[in-house]
């Protein structure tokens, strides 16, 4: 799975931002036809994203296109306009049911067959960002085409009538529900946008909190946010060293016949070792989570 520590959006009708995005070394680039694009610019965004997919070299960055939600009336034209130019993945926002993912999955499979691309090579990421979407996570997350779930904090707050705050306590339940569903189905979990793009310190705190919750990455909206975010979702040298130490001492203690043992005055047993292994997994090159 492609690493998606930072997933950068830009309006699909903004050529300047699209061309800038490929120079930033960001993990994923998501050209948007949904809420980042004005209602009277949808057609322009479709054409421009198709052009970008045809003409630009995205380097190591993943190229994604976000369509409008299934049921908006725009989704078919959106997907038809960009799919033939082979994006790495399609992002579907505001998903509330398994069937909505299935709708896209069928269209993508037909394109893979028609163009002779490997089956399942075009990935799907979905936004779950409404009350219904959160309630139906268990069914939705089981879709085999999925790589990850993106949690939209602003949309979710609007959906439940919550007031957004800096520490995001109003989103706690939904964020953790998304992380749990993703862990259960082996998916990446992609956290909320920090919309105050000049506030690097606030972004760092929020990104580290998300990483601590178990998210594998975060949505971003501005070039300033790339580095801080990618760093926050890369385990630090200290975390990696600590994880290695836990794994090594655990193996030794198992040989001595001890399941639980003490290290620096703390108890270590199997769950801590599993967590340490997760940290080590995340530093493998191109690991998904
Ligand atoms: N992707 C790529 N480049 C971007 C960018 C983005 N998301 N946001 C800004 N830039 C570029 C600008 O074009 C500008 O380039 P330049 O230095 O070559 O002129 C540079 O970064 C600095 O931009 P800045 O002036 O600080 O921001 P802005 O006022 O032009 O734009 C936003 C601010 C929020 C409108 C803009 O960042 C944006 O549209 N972000 C994405 C919004 C979006 O897609 N939302 C939907 C998903 S949540
Ligand atoms: Mg949204």
XYZ file of C-alpha atoms and ligand atoms in Angstrom:
338
model
C 0.000 0.000 0.000
C 1.280 3.460 -0.857
C 2.378 5.428 2.201
C -0.046 8.291 2.795
C 1.279 10.242 5.770
C 0.152 13.466 4.118
C -2.618 13.740 1.543
C -2.677 17.177 -0.086
C -5.823 18.547 -1.719
C -6.175 21.276 -4.234
C -9.098 22.464 -6.333
C -9.104 20.489 -9.582
C -9.559 23.658 -11.617
C -6.396 25.276 -10.208
C -3.546 24.468 -12.589
C -1.055 26.542 -10.612
C -1.637 24.518 -7.445
C -1.640 21.196 -9.292
C 1.711 21.929 -10.929
C 3.094 23.151 -7.617
C 1.937 20.017 -5.805
C 4.178 17.733 -7.872
C 7.272 19.626 -6.655
C 6.597 19.224 -2.935
C 7.627 15.624 -2.213
C 4.220 14.963 -0.677
C 3.043 11.343 -0.328
C -0.368 11.818 -1.991
C -1.840 14.498 -4.228
C -5.619 14.682 -4.374
C -7.072 16.800 -7.164
C -10.544 17.738 -6.072
C -13.819 17.987 -7.941
C -15.906 18.115 -4.753
C -16.072 20.871 -2.160
C -12.778 22.518 -3.129
C -14.258 23.251 -6.557
C -17.036 25.786 -7.096
C -20.326 24.506 -8.485
C -19.810 26.422 -11.740
C -16.265 25.024 -12.183
C -16.961 21.289 -12.046
C -16.553 20.784 -15.809
C -13.330 22.779 -15.835
C -11.938 20.734 -12.940
C -12.744 17.448 -14.709
C -10.891 18.557 -17.847
C -7.937 19.944 -15.920
C -7.459 16.829 -13.803
C -7.551 14.706 -16.958
C -4.895 16.984 -18.468
C -2.725 16.772 -15.340
C -2.920 12.970 -15.355
C -1.951 12.946 -19.034
C 0.830 15.502 -18.957
C 2.445 15.902 -15.542
C 5.155 13.810 -13.940
C 4.016 13.196 -10.355
C 7.318 11.567 -9.385
C 6.914 9.437 -6.273
C 3.698 11.215 -5.246
C 0.496 9.278 -5.534
C -2.067 10.822 -7.910
C -5.626 10.774 -6.683
C -8.831 12.378 -7.917
C -11.743 13.139 -5.611
C -15.156 12.883 -7.236
C -18.401 14.326 -5.895
C -20.442 12.172 -3.558
C -22.505 9.279 -4.906
C -25.989 10.724 -5.310
C -24.838 14.303 -5.926
C -25.632 13.976 -9.620
C -22.035 14.857 -10.590
C -20.305 11.617 -9.670
C -20.725 9.794 -12.991
C -19.350 12.634 -15.108
C -16.512 13.102 -12.608
C -15.342 9.500 -12.672
C -15.833 9.173 -16.449
C -13.679 12.245 -17.057
C -10.633 11.128 -15.049
C -10.584 7.334 -14.969
C -9.295 6.776 -18.551
C -6.139 8.718 -17.628
C -5.268 6.191 -14.963
C -5.098 7.920 -11.583
C -3.560 5.781 -8.820
C -6.828 6.003 -6.951
C -10.264 7.548 -6.669
C -11.455 9.285 -3.518
C -15.195 9.162 -2.827
C -16.423 11.679 -0.241
C -19.327 11.434 2.221
C -19.763 7.679 1.909
C -22.651 6.308 3.958
C -23.122 2.777 2.609
C -21.310 -0.239 1.166
C -23.344 0.166 -2.045
C -21.820 3.568 -2.742
C -18.329 2.042 -2.701
C -19.611 -0.830 -4.832
C -20.917 1.665 -7.410
C -17.389 3.026 -7.913
C -15.786 -0.411 -7.626
C -17.825 -1.728 -10.583
C -16.982 1.241 -12.796
C -13.295 0.983 -11.927
C -13.211 -2.749 -12.578
C -14.815 -2.214 -15.980
C -12.119 0.359 -16.807
C -9.349 -1.993 -15.665
C -10.718 -4.685 -17.976
C -11.258 -2.305 -20.885
C -7.783 -0.757 -20.737
C -5.968 -3.967 -19.796
C -4.730 -2.636 -16.436
C -4.149 -5.135 -13.618
C -7.330 -5.862 -11.681
C -7.551 -3.932 -8.415
C -4.665 -1.689 -9.442
C -6.752 1.471 -9.052
C -7.326 1.981 -5.378
C -10.287 3.535 -3.589
C -10.190 5.795 -0.561
C -13.415 7.028 0.965
C -14.419 9.937 3.083
C -16.523 8.941 6.059
C -17.683 12.243 7.441
C -21.372 12.101 8.317
C -23.313 10.634 11.220
C -24.718 7.867 8.987
C -21.283 7.056 7.647
C -19.902 6.600 11.151
C -22.842 4.373 12.150
C -22.353 2.193 9.055
C -18.564 1.896 9.275
C -18.708 -1.818 9.986
C -20.323 -2.613 6.630
C -18.543 0.069 4.614
C -15.011 -0.763 5.802
C -15.404 -4.375 4.649
C -15.321 -3.413 0.960
C -12.390 -5.256 -0.671
C -11.422 -2.383 -2.988
C -10.618 -0.021 -0.127
C -7.167 1.136 0.927
C -8.226 3.608 3.522
C -10.783 5.800 5.198
C -10.477 9.554 5.389
C -12.247 11.228 8.290
C -13.596 14.662 7.427
C -13.821 16.630 10.655
C -15.532 19.742 9.318
C -18.198 17.782 7.475
C -18.803 15.540 10.467
C -19.161 18.516 12.824
C -21.705 19.996 10.402
C -23.514 16.664 10.182
C -24.022 16.390 13.954
C -24.313 20.107 14.725
C -21.102 20.273 16.772
C -18.998 23.382 17.290
C -15.402 22.838 16.212
C -12.783 23.527 18.867
C -9.008 23.575 18.779
C -8.538 20.357 20.722
C -11.325 18.629 18.727
C -12.971 16.849 21.678
C -16.267 17.045 19.758
C -14.733 14.672 17.158
C -13.182 12.193 19.544
C -15.752 9.419 19.240
C -15.899 9.533 15.448
C -12.118 9.705 15.010
C -11.651 6.691 17.220
C -14.474 4.835 15.467
C -12.684 5.378 12.152
C -9.339 4.193 13.534
C -10.947 1.078 15.022
C -12.769 0.201 11.769
C -9.560 0.697 9.795
C -7.539 -1.475 12.151
C -10.199 -4.199 11.982
C -10.051 -4.335 8.175
C -6.347 -3.555 7.606
C -6.978 -0.098 6.147
C -5.161 3.192 6.431
C -6.864 5.836 8.566
C -6.459 9.442 7.461
C -7.187 12.197 9.938
C -8.823 15.660 9.867
C -7.587 18.828 8.120
C -5.987 21.563 10.194
C -7.624 24.453 8.331
C -5.500 27.173 9.977
C -2.642 26.654 7.511
C -0.430 29.375 9.002
C -0.424 27.716 12.421
C 2.468 25.237 12.144
C 2.623 24.556 15.882
C -1.105 23.789 16.093
C -0.722 21.477 13.115
C 2.187 19.660 14.750
C 0.208 19.094 17.949
C -2.890 17.906 16.055
C -0.863 15.638 13.725
C 1.003 14.068 16.643
C -2.282 13.528 18.440
C -3.709 11.813 15.346
C -0.617 9.622 15.008
C -0.945 8.757 18.694
C -4.596 7.776 18.165
C -3.501 5.290 15.502
C -4.145 7.284 12.330
C -1.635 6.526 9.578
C -1.822 9.965 7.957
C -3.570 13.297 7.694
C -5.306 15.429 5.091
C -3.610 18.732 4.324
C -4.528 21.762 2.241
C -1.381 23.860 1.923
C 2.301 23.317 0.953
C 3.363 24.628 4.389
C 1.752 21.585 5.958
C 3.650 18.861 4.074
C 6.805 18.564 6.125
C 5.311 18.925 9.599
C 2.673 16.322 8.790
C 4.983 13.771 7.183
C 7.306 14.061 10.171
C 4.516 13.567 12.687
C 3.476 10.316 10.999
C 7.026 8.969 10.833
C 8.057 7.323 14.110
C 10.936 9.237 15.733
C 14.385 7.655 16.181
C 13.694 7.430 19.920
C 10.404 5.581 19.318
C 12.106 3.162 16.928
C 14.990 2.508 19.320
C 12.544 1.896 22.167
C 10.476 -0.477 20.019
C 13.592 -2.452 19.014
C 14.591 -2.734 22.653
C 11.179 -4.032 23.669
C 11.203 -6.674 20.926
C 14.749 -7.810 21.773
C 14.253 -8.002 25.526
C 10.917 -9.766 25.023
C 12.553 -12.491 22.960
C 15.164 -12.993 25.669
C 12.551 -13.123 28.427
C 10.469 -15.645 26.465
C 13.525 -17.904 26.290
C 13.802 -17.635 30.068
C 10.174 -18.720 30.303
C 8.774 -15.357 31.405
C 5.723 -13.845 29.675
C 5.815 -10.572 31.582
C 8.996 -8.868 32.737
C 10.236 -5.497 33.848
C 12.141 -2.973 31.702
C 13.119 0.417 33.172
C 10.590 -0.105 35.942
C 7.674 -0.829 33.579
C 5.870 -4.051 32.875
C 6.322 -5.439 29.376
C 4.164 -8.209 27.975
C 2.596 -9.259 24.668
C 0.392 -6.204 23.909
C 3.347 -3.859 24.305
C 5.393 -6.034 21.999
C 2.625 -5.979 19.385
C 2.566 -2.211 19.597
C 6.349 -2.064 19.229
C 6.117 -4.258 16.131
C 3.558 -1.828 14.667
C 6.028 1.021 15.150
C 8.761 -0.980 13.393
C 6.360 -1.816 10.556
C 5.734 1.873 9.970
C 9.410 2.615 9.336
C 9.767 -0.037 6.655
C 10.130 1.677 3.267
C 6.728 2.224 1.637
C 4.794 0.556 4.412
C 1.167 1.550 4.438
C 0.654 1.914 8.142
N -1.705 22.720 -3.312
C -0.677 23.188 -4.062
N -0.236 24.453 -3.995
C -0.872 25.282 -3.143
C -1.939 24.843 -2.343
C -2.363 23.514 -2.456
N -3.381 23.039 -1.733
N -2.360 25.880 -1.578
C -1.574 26.929 -1.896
N -0.680 26.584 -2.840
C 0.366 27.404 -3.430
C -0.154 28.737 -3.956
O -0.565 28.584 -5.303
C 1.061 29.617 -3.827
O 1.935 29.301 -4.890
P 3.062 30.362 -5.389
O 3.983 30.596 -4.231
O 3.723 29.651 -6.522
O 2.314 31.586 -5.779
C 1.727 29.115 -2.559
O 1.281 27.757 -2.402
C 1.351 29.893 -1.324
O -0.055 29.950 -1.188
P -0.767 30.993 -0.222
O -0.783 32.348 -0.868
O -0.191 30.894 1.132
O -2.240 30.414 -0.157
P -3.502 30.918 -0.938
O -4.069 32.099 -0.209
O -3.180 31.070 -2.368
O -4.478 29.684 -0.774
C -6.072 28.232 0.223
C -5.020 29.322 0.479
C -6.553 27.671 1.542
C -7.240 28.842 -0.553
C -5.370 27.123 -0.620
O -4.290 26.670 0.134
C -6.270 25.996 -1.060
O -7.083 26.142 -1.953
N -6.097 24.783 -0.465
C -6.813 23.607 -0.845
C -8.275 23.685 -0.511
C -9.029 22.449 -0.882
O -8.697 21.754 -1.824
N -10.086 22.141 -0.118
C -10.888 20.974 -0.323
C -10.419 19.790 0.449
S -10.512 19.999 2.204
Mg -15.362 17.202 3.146
